[in-house]
PDB file of C-alpha atoms in Angstrom:
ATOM      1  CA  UNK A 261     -48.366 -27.278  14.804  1.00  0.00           C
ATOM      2  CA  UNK A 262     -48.358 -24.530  17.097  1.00  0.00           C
ATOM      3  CA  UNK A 263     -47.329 -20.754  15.588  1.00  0.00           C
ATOM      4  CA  UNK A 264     -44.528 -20.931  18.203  1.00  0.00           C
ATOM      5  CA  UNK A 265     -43.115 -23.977  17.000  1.00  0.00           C
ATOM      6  CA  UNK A 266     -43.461 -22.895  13.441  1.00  0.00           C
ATOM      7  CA  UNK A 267     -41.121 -19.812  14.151  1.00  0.00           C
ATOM      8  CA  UNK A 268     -38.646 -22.132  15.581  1.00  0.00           C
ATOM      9  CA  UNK A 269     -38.116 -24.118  12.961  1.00  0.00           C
ATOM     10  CA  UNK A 270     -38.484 -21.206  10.447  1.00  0.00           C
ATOM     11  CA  UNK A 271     -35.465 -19.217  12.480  1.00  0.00           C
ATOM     12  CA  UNK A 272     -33.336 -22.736  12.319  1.00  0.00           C
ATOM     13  CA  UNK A 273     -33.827 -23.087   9.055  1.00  0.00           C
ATOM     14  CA  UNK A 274     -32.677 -19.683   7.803  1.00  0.00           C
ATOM     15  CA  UNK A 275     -29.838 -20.161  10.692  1.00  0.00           C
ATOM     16  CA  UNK A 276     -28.729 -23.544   8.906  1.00  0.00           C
ATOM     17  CA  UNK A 277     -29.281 -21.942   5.671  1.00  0.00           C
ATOM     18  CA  UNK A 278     -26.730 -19.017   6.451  1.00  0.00           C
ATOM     19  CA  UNK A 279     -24.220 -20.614   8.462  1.00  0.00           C
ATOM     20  CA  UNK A 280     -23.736 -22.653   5.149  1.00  0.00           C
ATOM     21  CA  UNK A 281     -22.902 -19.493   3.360  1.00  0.00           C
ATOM     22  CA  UNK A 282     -19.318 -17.918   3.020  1.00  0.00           C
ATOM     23  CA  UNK A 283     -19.273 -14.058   3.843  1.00  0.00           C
ATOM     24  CA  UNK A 284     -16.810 -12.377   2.162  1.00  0.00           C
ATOM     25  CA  UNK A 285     -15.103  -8.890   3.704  1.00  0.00           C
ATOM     26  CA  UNK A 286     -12.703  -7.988   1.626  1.00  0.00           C
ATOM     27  CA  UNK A 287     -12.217  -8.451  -2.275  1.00  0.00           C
ATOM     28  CA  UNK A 288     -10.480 -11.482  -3.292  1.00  0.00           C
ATOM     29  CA  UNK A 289      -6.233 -11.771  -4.627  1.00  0.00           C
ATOM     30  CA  UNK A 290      -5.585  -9.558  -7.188  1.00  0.00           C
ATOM     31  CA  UNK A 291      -2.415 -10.832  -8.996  1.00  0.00           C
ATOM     32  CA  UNK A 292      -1.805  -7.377 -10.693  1.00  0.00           C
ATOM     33  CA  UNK A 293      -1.670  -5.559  -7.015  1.00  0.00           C
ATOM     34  CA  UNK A 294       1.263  -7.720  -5.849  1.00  0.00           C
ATOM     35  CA  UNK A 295       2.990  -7.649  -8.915  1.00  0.00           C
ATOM     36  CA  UNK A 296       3.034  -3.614  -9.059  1.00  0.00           C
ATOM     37  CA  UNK A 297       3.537  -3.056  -5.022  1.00  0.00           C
ATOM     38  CA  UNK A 298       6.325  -5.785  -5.492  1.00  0.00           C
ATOM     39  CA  UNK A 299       7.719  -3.236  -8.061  1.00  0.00           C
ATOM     40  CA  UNK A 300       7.365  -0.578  -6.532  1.00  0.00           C
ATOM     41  CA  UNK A 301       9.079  -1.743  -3.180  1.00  0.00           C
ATOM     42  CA  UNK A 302      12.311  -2.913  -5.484  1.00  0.00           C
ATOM     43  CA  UNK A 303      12.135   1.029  -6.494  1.00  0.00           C
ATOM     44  CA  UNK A 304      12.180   2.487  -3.560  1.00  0.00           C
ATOM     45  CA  UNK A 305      14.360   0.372  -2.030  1.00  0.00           C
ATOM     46  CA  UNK A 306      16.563   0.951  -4.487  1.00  0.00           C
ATOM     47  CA  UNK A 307      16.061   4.669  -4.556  1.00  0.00           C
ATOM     48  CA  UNK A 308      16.803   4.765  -0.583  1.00  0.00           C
ATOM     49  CA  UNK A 309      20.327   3.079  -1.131  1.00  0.00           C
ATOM     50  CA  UNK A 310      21.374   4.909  -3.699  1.00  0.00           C
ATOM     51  CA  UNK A 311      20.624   8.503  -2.074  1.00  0.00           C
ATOM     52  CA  UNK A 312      22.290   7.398   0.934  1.00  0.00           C
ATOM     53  CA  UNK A 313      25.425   7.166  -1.097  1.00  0.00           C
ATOM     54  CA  UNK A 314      25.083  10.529  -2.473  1.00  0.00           C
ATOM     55  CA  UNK A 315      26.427  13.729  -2.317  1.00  0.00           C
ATOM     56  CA  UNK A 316      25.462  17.416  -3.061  1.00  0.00           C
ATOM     57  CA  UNK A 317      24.521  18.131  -5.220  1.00  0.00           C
ATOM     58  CA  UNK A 318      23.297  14.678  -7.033  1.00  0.00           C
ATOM     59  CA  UNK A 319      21.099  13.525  -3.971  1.00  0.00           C
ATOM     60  CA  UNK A 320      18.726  17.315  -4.747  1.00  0.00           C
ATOM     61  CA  UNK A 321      15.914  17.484  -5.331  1.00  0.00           C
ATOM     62  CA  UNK A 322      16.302  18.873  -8.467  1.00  0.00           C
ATOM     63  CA  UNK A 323      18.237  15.740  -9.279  1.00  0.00           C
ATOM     64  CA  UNK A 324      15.661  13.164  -8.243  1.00  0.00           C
ATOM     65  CA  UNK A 325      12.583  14.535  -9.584  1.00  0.00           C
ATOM     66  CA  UNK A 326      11.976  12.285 -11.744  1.00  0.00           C
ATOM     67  CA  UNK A 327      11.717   9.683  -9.066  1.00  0.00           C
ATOM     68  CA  UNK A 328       8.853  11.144  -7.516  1.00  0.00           C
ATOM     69  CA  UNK A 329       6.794  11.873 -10.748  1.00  0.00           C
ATOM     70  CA  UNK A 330       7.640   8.192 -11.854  1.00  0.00           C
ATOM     71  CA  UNK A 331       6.156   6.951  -8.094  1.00  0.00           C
ATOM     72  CA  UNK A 332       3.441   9.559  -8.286  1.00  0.00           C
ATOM     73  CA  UNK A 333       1.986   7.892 -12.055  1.00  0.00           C
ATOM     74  CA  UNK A 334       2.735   4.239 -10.585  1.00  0.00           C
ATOM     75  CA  UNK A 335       0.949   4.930  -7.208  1.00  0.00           C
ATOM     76  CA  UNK A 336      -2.184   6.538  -8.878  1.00  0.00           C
ATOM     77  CA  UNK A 337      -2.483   3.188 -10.869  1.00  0.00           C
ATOM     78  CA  UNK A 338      -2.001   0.920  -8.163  1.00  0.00           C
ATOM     79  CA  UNK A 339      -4.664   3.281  -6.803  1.00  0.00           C
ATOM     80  CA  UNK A 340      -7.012   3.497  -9.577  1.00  0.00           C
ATOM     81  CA  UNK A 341      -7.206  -0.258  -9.667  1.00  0.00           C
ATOM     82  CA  UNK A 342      -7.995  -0.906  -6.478  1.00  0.00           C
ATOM     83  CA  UNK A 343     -10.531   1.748  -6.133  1.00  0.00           C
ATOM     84  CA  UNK A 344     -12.148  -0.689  -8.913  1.00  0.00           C
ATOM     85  CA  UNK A 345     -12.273  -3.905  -6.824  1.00  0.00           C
ATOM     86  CA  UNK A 346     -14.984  -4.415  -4.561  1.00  0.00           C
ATOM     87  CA  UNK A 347     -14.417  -4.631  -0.953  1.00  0.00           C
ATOM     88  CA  UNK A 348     -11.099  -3.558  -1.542  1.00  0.00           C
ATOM     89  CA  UNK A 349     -11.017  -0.721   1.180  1.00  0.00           C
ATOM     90  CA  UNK A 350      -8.248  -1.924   3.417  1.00  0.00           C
ATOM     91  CA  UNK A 351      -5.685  -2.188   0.102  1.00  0.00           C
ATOM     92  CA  UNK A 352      -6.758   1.462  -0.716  1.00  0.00           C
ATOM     93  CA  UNK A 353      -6.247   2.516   3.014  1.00  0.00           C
ATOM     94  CA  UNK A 354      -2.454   1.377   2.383  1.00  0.00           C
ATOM     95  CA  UNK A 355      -1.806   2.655  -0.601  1.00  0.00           C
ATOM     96  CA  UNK A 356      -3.145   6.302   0.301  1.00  0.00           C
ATOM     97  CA  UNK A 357      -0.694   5.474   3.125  1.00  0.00           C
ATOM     98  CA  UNK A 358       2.059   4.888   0.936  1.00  0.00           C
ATOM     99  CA  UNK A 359       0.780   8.203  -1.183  1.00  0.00           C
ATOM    100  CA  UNK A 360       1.354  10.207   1.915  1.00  0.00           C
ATOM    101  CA  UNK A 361       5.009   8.807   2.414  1.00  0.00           C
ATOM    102  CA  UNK A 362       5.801   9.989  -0.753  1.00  0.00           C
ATOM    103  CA  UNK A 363       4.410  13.529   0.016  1.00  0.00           C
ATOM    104  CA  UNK A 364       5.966  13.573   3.120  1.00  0.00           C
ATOM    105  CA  UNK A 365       9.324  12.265   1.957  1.00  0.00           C
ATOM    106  CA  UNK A 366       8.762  14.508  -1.369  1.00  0.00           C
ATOM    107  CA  UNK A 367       8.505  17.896   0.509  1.00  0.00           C
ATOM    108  CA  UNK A 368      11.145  16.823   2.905  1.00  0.00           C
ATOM    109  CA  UNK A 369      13.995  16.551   0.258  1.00  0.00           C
ATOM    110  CA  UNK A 370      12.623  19.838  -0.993  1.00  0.00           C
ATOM    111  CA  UNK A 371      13.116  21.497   2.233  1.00  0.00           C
ATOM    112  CA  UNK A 372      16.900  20.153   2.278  1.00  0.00           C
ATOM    113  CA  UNK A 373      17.380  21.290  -1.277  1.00  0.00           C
ATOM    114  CA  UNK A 374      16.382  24.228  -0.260  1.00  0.00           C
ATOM    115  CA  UNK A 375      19.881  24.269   2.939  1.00  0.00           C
ATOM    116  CA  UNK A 376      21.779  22.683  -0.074  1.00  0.00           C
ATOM    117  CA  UNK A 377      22.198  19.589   2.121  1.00  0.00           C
ATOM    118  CA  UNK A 378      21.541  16.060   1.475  1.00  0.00           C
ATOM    119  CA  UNK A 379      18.673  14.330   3.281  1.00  0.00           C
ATOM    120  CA  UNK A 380      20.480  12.520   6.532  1.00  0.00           C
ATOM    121  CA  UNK A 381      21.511   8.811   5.890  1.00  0.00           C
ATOM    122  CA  UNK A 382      19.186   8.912   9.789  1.00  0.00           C
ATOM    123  CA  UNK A 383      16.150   9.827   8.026  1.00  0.00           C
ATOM    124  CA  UNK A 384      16.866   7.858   4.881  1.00  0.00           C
ATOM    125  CA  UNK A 385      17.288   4.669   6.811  1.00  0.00           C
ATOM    126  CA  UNK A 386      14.004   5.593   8.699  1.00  0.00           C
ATOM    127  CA  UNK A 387      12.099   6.417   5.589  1.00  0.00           C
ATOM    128  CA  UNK A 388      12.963   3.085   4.083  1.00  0.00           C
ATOM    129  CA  UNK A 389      11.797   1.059   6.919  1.00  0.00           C
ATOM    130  CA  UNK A 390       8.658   3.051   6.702  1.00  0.00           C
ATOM    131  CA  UNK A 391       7.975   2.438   3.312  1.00  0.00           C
ATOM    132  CA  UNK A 392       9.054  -1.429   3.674  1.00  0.00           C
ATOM    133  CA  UNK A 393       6.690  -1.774   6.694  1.00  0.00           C
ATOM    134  CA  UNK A 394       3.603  -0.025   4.379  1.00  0.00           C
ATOM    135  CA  UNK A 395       4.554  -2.026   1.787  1.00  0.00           C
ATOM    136  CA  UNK A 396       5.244  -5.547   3.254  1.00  0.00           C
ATOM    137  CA  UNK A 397       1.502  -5.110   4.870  1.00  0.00           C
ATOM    138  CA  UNK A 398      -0.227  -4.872   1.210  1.00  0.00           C
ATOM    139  CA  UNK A 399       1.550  -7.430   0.131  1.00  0.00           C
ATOM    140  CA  UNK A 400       0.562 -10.068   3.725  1.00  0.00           C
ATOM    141  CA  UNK A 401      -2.841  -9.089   3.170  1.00  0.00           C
ATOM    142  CA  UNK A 402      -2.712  -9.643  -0.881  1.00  0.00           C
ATOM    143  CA  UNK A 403      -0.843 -13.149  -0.056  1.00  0.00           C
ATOM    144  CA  UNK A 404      -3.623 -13.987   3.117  1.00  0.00           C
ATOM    145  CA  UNK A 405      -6.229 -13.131  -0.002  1.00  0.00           C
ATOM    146  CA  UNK A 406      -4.917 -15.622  -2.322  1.00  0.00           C
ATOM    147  CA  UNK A 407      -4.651 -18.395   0.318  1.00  0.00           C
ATOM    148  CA  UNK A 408      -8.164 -17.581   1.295  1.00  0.00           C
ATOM    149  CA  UNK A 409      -7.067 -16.248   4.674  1.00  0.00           C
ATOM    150  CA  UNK A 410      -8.835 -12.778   4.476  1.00  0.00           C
ATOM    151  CA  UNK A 411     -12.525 -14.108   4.388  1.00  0.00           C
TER     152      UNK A 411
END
């Protein structure tokens, strides 16, 4: 057998041998990330309809800041977590999206706390389709994981 004919059948072999293998990019499901973004949605959510319906000075800051330390602890271990799967970089890229938001939004109501105003049902209503949209594509691509979409 020529050396030629050897490295043919040597290359189709390992070709075979691969194409038989899955490659996984991303990390698999992770029950424990949908649960907590799930959460975390029905909080903000619930947090956006109940500041629209607020007046000064109950929708301040001052008022709310609770809200964003509770967020703030329940993002970091949402965070934390998935900084501990493997391959799990596009789930992190979203959730330091959604920490962002939360900075962004957070300094916002600051700044209207500071004009003793209320943050605009406008900006509310855009904030929470924000945060829905960051959140509903964790959870698409934690739902494509478990049906073994993501692969």
């Amino acid at each position: 057998m020529n050396d030629l004919l050897k490295i043919t059948l040597r290359s189709l072999a390992v070709v075979v041998f691969l194409s038989g293998c899955t490659v996984q990019l991303v990390s698999k499901y992770d029950d424990q990330t949908d649960t907590n973004v799930t959460a975390l949605q029905k909080k903000f959510d619930s947090y956006f309809v109940n500041l629209k319906s607020e007046s000064y000075p109950n929708c301040s800051y001052f008022n709310n800041m609770s809200f964003y330390k509770d967020a703030d602890v329940e993002i970091s271990g949402i965070l934390v977590r998935a900084k501990a799967i493997p391959k799990n970089d596009i789930t992190v890229n979203q959730l330091d999206a959604i920490n962002t938001a939360i900075s962004d939004l957070e300094k916002l109501h600051k700044l209207k706390d500071k004009q003793n105003v209320c943050i605009d049902p406008t900006s509310i209503d855009t904030d929470r389709i924000l945060f829905n949209t960051i959140f509903t594509a964790i959870l698409k691509l934690e739902i494509a994981k478990k049906r073994g979409e993501s692969k």
